[in-house]
PDB file of C-alpha atoms in Angstrom:
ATOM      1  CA  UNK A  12       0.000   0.000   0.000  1.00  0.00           C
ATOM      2  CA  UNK A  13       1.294   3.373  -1.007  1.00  0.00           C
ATOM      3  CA  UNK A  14       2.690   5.631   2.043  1.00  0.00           C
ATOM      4  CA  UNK A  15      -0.343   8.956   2.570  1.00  0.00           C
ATOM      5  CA  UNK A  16       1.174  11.737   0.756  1.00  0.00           C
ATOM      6  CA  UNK A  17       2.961  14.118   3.463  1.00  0.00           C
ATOM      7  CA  UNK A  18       3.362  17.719   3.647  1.00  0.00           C
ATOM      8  CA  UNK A  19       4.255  20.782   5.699  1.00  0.00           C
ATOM      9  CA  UNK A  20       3.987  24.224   6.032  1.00  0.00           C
ATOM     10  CA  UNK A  21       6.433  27.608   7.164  1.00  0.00           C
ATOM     11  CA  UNK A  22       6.004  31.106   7.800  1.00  0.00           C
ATOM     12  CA  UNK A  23       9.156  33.084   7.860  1.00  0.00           C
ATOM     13  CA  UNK A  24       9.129  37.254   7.616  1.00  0.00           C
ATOM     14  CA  UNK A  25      12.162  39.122   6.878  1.00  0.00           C
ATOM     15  CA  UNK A  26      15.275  38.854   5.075  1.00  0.00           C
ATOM     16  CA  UNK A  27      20.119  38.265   1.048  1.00  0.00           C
ATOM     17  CA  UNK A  28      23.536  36.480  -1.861  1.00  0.00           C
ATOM     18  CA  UNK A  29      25.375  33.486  -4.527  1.00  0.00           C
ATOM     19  CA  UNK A  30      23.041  32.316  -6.671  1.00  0.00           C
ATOM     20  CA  UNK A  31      23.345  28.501  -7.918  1.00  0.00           C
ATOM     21  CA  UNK A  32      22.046  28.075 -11.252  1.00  0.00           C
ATOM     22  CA  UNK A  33      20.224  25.033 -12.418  1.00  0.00           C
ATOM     23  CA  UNK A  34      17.793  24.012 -15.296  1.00  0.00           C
ATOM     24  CA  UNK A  35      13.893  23.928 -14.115  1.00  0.00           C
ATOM     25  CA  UNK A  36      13.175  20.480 -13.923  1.00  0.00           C
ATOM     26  CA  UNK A  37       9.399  19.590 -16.016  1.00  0.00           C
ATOM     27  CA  UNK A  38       8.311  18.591 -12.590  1.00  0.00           C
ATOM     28  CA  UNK A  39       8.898  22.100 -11.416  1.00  0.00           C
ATOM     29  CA  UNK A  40       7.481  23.835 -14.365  1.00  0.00           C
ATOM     30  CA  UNK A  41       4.697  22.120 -13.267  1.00  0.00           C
ATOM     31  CA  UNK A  42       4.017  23.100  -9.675  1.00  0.00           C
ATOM     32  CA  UNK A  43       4.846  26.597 -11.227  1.00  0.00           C
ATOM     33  CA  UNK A  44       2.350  26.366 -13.541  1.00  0.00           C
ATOM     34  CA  UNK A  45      -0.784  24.980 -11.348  1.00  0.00           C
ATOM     35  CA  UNK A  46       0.201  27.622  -8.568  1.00  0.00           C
ATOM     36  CA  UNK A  47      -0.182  30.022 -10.999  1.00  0.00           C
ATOM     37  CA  UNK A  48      -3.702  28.851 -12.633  1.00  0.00           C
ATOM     38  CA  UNK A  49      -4.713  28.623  -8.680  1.00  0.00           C
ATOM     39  CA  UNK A  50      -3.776  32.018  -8.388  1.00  0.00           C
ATOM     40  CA  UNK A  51      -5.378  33.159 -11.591  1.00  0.00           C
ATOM     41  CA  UNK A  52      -8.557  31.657 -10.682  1.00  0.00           C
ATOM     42  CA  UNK A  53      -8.053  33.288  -7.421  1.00  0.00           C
ATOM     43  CA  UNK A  54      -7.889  36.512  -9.083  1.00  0.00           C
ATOM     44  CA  UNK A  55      -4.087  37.247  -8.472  1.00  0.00           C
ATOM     45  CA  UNK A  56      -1.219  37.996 -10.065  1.00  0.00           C
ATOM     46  CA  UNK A  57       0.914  35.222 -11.505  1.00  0.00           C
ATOM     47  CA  UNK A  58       4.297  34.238  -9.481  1.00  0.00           C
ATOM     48  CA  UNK A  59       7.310  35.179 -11.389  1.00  0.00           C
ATOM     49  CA  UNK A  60      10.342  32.338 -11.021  1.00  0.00           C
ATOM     50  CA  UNK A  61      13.197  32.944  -8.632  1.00  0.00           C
ATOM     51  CA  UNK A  62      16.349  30.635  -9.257  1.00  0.00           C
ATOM     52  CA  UNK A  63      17.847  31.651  -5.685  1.00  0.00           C
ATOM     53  CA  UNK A  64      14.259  30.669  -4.028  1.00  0.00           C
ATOM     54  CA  UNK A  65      14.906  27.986  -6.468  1.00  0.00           C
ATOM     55  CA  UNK A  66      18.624  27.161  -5.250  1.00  0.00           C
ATOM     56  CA  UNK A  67      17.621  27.451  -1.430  1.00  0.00           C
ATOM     57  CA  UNK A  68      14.384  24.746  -2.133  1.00  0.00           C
ATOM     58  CA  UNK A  69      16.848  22.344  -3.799  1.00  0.00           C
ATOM     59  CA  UNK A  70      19.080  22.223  -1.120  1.00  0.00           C
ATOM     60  CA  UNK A  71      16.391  21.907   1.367  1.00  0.00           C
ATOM     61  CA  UNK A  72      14.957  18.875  -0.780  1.00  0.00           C
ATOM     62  CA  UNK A  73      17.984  17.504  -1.348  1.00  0.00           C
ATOM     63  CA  UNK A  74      18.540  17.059   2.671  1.00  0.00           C
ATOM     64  CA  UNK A  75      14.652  15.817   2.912  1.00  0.00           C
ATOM     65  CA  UNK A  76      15.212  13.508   0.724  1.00  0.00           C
ATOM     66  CA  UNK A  77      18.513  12.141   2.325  1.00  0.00           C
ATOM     67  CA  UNK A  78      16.716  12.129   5.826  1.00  0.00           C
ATOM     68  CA  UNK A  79      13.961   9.957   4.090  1.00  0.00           C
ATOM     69  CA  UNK A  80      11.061  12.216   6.008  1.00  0.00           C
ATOM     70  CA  UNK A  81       9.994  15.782   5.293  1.00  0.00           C
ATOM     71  CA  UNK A  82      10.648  18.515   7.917  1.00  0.00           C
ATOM     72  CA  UNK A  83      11.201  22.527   7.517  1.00  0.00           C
ATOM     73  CA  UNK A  84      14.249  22.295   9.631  1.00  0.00           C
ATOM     74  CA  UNK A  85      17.050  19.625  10.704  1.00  0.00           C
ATOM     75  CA  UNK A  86      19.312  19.925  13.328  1.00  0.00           C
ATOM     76  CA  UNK A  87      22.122  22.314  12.114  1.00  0.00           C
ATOM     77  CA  UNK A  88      20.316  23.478   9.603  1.00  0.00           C
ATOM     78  CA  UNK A  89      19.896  27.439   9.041  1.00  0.00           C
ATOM     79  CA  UNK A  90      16.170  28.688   9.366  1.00  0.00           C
ATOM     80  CA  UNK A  91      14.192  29.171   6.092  1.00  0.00           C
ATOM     81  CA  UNK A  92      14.978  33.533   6.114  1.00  0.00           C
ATOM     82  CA  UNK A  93      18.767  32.435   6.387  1.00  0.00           C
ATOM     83  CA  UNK A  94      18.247  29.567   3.310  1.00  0.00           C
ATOM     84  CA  UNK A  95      17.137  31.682   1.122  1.00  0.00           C
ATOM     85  CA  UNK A  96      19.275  35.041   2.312  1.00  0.00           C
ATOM     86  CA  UNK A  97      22.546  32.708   1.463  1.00  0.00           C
ATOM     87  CA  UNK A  98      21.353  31.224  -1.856  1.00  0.00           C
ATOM     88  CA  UNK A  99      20.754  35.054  -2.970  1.00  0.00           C
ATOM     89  CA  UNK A 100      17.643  35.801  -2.440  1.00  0.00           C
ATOM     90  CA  UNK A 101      16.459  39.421  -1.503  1.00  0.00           C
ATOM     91  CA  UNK A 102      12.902  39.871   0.182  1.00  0.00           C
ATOM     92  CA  UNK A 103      10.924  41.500   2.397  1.00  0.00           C
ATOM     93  CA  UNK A 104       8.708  38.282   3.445  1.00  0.00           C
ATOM     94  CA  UNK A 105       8.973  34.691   2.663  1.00  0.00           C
ATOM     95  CA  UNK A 106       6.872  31.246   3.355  1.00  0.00           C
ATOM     96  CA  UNK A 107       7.419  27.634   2.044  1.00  0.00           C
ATOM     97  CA  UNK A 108       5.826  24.570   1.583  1.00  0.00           C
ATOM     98  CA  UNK A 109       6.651  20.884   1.913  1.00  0.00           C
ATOM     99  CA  UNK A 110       5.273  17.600   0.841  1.00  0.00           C
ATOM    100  CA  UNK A 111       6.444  14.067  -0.045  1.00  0.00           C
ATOM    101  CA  UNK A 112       4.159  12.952  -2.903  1.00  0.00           C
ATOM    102  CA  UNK A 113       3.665  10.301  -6.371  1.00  0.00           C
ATOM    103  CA  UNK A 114       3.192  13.920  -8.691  1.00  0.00           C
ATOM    104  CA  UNK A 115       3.348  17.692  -9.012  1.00  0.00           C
ATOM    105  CA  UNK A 116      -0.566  17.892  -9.435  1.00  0.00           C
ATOM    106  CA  UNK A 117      -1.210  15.585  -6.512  1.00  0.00           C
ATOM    107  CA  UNK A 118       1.060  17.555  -4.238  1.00  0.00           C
ATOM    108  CA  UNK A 119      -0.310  20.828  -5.394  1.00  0.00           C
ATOM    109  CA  UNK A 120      -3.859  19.224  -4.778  1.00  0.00           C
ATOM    110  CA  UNK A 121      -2.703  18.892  -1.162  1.00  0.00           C
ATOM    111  CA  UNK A 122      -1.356  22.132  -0.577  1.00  0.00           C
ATOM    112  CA  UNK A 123      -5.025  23.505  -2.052  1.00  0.00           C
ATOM    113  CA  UNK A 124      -6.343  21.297   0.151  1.00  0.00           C
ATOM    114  CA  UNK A 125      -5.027  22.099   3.448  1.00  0.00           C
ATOM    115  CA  UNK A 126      -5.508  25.931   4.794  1.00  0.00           C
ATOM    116  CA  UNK A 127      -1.951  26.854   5.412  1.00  0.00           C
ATOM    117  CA  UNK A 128      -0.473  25.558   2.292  1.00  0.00           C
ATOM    118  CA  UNK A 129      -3.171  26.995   0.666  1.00  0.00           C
ATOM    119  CA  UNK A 130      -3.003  30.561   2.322  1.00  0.00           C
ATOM    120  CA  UNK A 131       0.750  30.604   1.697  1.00  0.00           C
ATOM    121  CA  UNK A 132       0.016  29.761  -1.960  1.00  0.00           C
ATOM    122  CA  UNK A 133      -2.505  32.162  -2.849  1.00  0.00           C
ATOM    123  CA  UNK A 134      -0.997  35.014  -0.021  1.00  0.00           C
ATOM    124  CA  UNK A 135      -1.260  38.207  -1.910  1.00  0.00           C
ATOM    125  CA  UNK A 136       1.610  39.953  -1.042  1.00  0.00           C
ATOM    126  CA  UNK A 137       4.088  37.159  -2.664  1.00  0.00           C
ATOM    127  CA  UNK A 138       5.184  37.875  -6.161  1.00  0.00           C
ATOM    128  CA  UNK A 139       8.585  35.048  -6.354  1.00  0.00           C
ATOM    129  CA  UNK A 140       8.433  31.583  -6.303  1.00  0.00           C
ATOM    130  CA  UNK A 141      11.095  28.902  -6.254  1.00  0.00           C
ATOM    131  CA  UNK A 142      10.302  24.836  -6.529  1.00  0.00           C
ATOM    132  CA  UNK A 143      12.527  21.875  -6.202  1.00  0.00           C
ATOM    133  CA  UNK A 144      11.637  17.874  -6.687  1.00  0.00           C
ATOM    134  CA  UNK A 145      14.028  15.226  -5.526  1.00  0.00           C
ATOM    135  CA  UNK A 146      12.868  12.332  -6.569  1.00  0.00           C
ATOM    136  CA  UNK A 147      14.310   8.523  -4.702  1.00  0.00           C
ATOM    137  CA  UNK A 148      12.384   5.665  -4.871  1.00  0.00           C
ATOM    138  CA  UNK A 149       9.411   6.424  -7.072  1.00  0.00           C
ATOM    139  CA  UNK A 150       8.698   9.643  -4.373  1.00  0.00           C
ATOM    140  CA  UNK A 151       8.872  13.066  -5.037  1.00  0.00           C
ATOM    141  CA  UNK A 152      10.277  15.382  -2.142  1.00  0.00           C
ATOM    142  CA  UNK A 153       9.064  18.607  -3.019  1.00  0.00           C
ATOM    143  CA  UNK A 154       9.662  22.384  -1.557  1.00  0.00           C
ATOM    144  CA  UNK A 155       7.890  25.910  -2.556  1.00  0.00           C
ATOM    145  CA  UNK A 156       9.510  28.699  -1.272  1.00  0.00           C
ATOM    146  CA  UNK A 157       7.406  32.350  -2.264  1.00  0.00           C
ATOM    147  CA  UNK A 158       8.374  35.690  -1.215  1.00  0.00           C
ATOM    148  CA  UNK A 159       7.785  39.051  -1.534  1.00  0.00           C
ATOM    149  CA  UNK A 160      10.803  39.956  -3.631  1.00  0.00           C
ATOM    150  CA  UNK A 161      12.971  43.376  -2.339  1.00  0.00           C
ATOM    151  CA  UNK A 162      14.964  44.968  -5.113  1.00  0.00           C
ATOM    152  CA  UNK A 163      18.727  44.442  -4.710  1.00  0.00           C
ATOM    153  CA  UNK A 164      20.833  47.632  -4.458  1.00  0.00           C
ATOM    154  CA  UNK A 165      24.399  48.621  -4.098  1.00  0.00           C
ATOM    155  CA  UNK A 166      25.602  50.596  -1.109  1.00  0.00           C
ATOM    156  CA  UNK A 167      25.778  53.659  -3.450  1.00  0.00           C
ATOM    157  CA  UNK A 168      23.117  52.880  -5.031  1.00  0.00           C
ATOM    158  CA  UNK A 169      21.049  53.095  -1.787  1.00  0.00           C
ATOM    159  CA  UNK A 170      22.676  56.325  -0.684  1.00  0.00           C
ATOM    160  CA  UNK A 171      21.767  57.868  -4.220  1.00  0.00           C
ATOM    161  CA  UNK A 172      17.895  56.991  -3.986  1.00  0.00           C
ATOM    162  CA  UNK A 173      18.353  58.293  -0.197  1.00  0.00           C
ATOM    163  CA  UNK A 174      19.655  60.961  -1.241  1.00  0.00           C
ATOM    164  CA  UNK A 175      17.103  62.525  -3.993  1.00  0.00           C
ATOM    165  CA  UNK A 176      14.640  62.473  -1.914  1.00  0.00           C
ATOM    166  CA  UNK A 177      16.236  64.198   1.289  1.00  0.00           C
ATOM    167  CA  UNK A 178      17.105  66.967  -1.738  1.00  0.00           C
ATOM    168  CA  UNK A 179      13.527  66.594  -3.316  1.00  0.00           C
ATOM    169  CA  UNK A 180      13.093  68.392   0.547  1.00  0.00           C
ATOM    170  CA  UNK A 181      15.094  71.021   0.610  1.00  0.00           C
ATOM    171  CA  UNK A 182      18.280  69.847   1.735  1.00  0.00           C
ATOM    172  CA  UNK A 183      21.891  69.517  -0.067  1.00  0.00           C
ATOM    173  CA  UNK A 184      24.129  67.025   0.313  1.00  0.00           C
ATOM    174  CA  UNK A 185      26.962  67.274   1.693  1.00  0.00           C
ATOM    175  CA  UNK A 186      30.315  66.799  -1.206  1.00  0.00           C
ATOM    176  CA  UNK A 187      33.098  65.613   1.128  1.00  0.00           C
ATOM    177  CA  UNK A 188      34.177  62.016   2.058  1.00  0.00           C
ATOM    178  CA  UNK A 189      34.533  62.718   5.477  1.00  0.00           C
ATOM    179  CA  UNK A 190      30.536  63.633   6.179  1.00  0.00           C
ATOM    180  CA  UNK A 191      29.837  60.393   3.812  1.00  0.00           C
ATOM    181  CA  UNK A 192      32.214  58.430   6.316  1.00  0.00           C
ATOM    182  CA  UNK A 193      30.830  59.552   9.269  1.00  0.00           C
ATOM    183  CA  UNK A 194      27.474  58.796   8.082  1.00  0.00           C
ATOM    184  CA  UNK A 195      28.438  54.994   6.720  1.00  0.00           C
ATOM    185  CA  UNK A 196      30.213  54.395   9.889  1.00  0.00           C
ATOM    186  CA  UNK A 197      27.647  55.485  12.527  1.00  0.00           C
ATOM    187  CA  UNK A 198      24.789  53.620  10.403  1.00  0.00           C
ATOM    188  CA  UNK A 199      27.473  50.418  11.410  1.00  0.00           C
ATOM    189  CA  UNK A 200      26.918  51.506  14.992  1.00  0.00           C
ATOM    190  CA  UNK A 201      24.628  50.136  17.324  1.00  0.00           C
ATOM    191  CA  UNK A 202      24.938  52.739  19.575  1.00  0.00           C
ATOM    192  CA  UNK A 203      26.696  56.189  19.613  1.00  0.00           C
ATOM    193  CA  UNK A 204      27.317  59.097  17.825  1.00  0.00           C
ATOM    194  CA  UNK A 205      29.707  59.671  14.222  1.00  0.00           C
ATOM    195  CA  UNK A 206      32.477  60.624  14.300  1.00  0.00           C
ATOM    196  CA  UNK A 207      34.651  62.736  12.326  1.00  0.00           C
ATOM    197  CA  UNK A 208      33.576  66.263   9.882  1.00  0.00           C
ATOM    198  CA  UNK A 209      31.089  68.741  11.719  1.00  0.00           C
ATOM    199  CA  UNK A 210      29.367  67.580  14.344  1.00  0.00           C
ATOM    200  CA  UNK A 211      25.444  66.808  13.357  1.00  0.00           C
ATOM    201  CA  UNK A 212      22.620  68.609  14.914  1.00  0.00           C
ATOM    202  CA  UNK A 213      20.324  65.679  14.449  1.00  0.00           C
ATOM    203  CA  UNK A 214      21.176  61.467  13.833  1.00  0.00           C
ATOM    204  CA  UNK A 215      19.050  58.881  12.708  1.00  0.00           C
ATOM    205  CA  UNK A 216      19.411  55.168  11.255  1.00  0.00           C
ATOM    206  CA  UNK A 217      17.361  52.888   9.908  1.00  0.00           C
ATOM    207  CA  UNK A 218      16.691  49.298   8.553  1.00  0.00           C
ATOM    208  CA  UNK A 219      13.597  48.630   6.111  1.00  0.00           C
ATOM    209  CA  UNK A 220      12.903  46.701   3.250  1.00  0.00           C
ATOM    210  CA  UNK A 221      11.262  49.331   1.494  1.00  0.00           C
ATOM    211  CA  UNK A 222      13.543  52.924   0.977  1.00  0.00           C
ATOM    212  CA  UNK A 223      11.393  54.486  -1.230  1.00  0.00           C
ATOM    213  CA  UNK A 224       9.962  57.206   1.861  1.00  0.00           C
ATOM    214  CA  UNK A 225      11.939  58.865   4.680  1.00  0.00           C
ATOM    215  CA  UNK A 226      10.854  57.637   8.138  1.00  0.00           C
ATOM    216  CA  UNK A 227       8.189  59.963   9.167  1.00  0.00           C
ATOM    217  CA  UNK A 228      10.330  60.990  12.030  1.00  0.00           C
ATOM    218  CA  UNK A 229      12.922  61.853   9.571  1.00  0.00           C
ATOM    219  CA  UNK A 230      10.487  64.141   7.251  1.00  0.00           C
ATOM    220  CA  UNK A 231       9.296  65.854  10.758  1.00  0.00           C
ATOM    221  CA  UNK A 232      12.701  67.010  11.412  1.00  0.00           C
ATOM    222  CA  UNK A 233      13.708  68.325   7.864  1.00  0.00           C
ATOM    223  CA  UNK A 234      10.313  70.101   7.358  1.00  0.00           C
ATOM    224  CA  UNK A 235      11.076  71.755  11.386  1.00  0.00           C
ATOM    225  CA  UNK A 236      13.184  73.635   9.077  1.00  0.00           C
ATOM    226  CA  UNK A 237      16.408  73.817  11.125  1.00  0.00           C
ATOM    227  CA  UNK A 238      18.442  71.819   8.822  1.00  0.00           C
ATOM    228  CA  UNK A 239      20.084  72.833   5.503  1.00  0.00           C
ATOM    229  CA  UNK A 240      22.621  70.181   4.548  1.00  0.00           C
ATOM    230  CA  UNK A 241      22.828  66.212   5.208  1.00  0.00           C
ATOM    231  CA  UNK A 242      25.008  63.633   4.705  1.00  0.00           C
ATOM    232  CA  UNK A 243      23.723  59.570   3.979  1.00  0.00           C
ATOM    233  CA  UNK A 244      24.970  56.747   4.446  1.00  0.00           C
ATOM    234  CA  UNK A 245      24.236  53.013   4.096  1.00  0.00           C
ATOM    235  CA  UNK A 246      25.755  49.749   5.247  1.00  0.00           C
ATOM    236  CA  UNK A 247      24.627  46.083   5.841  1.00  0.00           C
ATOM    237  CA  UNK A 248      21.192  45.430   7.698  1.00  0.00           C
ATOM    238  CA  UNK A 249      21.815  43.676  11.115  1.00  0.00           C
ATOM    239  CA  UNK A 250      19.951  42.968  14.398  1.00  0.00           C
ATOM    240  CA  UNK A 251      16.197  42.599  14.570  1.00  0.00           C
ATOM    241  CA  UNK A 252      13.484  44.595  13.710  1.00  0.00           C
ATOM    242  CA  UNK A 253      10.140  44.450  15.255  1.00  0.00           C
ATOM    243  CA  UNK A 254       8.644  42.330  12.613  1.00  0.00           C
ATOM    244  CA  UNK A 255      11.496  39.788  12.929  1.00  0.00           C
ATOM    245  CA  UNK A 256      15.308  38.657  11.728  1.00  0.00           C
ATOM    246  CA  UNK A 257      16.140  40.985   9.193  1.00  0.00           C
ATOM    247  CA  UNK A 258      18.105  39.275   6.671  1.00  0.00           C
ATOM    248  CA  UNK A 259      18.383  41.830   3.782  1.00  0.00           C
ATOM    249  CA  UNK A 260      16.599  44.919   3.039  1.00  0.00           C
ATOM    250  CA  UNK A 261      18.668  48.004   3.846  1.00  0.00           C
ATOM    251  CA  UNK A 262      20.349  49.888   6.592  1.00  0.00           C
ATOM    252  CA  UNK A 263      20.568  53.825   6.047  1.00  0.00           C
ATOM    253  CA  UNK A 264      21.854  56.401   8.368  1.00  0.00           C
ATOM    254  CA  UNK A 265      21.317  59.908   7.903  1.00  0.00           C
ATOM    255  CA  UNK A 266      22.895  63.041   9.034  1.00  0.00           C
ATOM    256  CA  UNK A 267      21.508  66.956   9.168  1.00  0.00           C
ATOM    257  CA  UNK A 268      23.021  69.639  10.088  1.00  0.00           C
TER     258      UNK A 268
END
């Protein structure tokens, strides 16, 4: 008798790089394909492919399918956020789903079938997907990672869109290396002041995955009027947020004075 199809479900939120490329299997084209008819008939927008999601499933199905037994995590394994974060990925949110299962369409029939899977599936917000099938033994050990995708910038290129906007208010950058060191170095900080160039009248740093406002306390202070010139800038995201891990998105510190 045939084993009952298995499957499992993960909610991660939060989190970036090396990207391992590999063909999409027909399998996976698949599972693509029926999430996306699901979704269609759900009235949402199709998922477009991700080859890190894709890289960071493989591995994961790869170690399922060693182990012989489906689970989101083994022992001394990193967490789903980290997975993806080291394969390359870049996002702002990110779920997955598991099964062990005879077919794509009877796996996807289970993840439809089963409220998580199927919330994860058809979760608006997602807009990436990455699948991976192992198959040993006639079974198929399958993973669906989806995310909400974050755009991946540079450094400067972060402290450029940062930039236009603080001069979009009013504000001009400062032109020498020292401000732009001060600011790069206490956005490192976890604490503290910056040092070095004129000392700031007003600090602030930040980690989001979405740079495309100031924080409001940020706009408050600039539209106070007391400030004239600023300085920005950017390094890697760290620590946790109040929404969770942060594993990419952005850092930004910026300075007025």
């Amino acid at each position: 008798m045939p084993r009952p199809l298995k499957f499992g479900i993960l909610l991660a939120i939060f989190a970036c790089t090396l990207s391992v490329s590999q063909a999409q299997q027909p399998g996976e084209h698949m599972l693509v394909d029926l999430a996306n008819k699901s979704r269609a008939e759900a009235g949402l927008p199709p998922l477009a492919w991700d080859e890190s999601l894709a890289a960071a499933a493989r591995a994961h199905a790869q170690l399922m399918a060693s182990q012989g037994q489906i689970s989101h995590r083994y022992q001394g394994e990193a967490d789903l956020g980290q997975r993806a974060a080291q394969a390359g990925a870049h996002f702002s949110l990110i779920e997955e789903n598991i099964a062990m299962g005879y077919s794509p369409d009877t796996i996807h029939n289970s993840w439809m079938h089963s409220q998580g899977h199927h919330d994860n599936l058809l979760n608006p917000k997602i807009d990436h997907i990455g699948v991976a099938l192992v198959q040993v033994r006639g079974e198929l050990y399958a993973v669906a990672d989806y995310s909400q995708a974050v755009e991946a910038l540079t450094q400067a290129q972060v402290e450029a869109k940062v930039g236009a906007m603080l001069r979009s208010c009013g504000l001009t950058l400062a032109t020498d290396q020292t401000g732009q060191t001060a600011a790069r170095q206490y956005c490192a900080q976890d604490s503290g002041g910056a040092g070095g160039g004129p000392k700031a009248q007003f600090l602030m740093r930040w980690q989001s995955a979405d740079i495309s406002k100031l924080p409001p306390e940020l706009e408050s202070r600039i539209a106070s009027g007391a400030f004239h010139q600023a300085s920005v800038g950017a390094c890697a995201p760290k620590g946790n947020t109040d929404s969770g891990p942060v594993f990419s998105g952005y850092r930004v510190a910026v300075l007025l004075y």
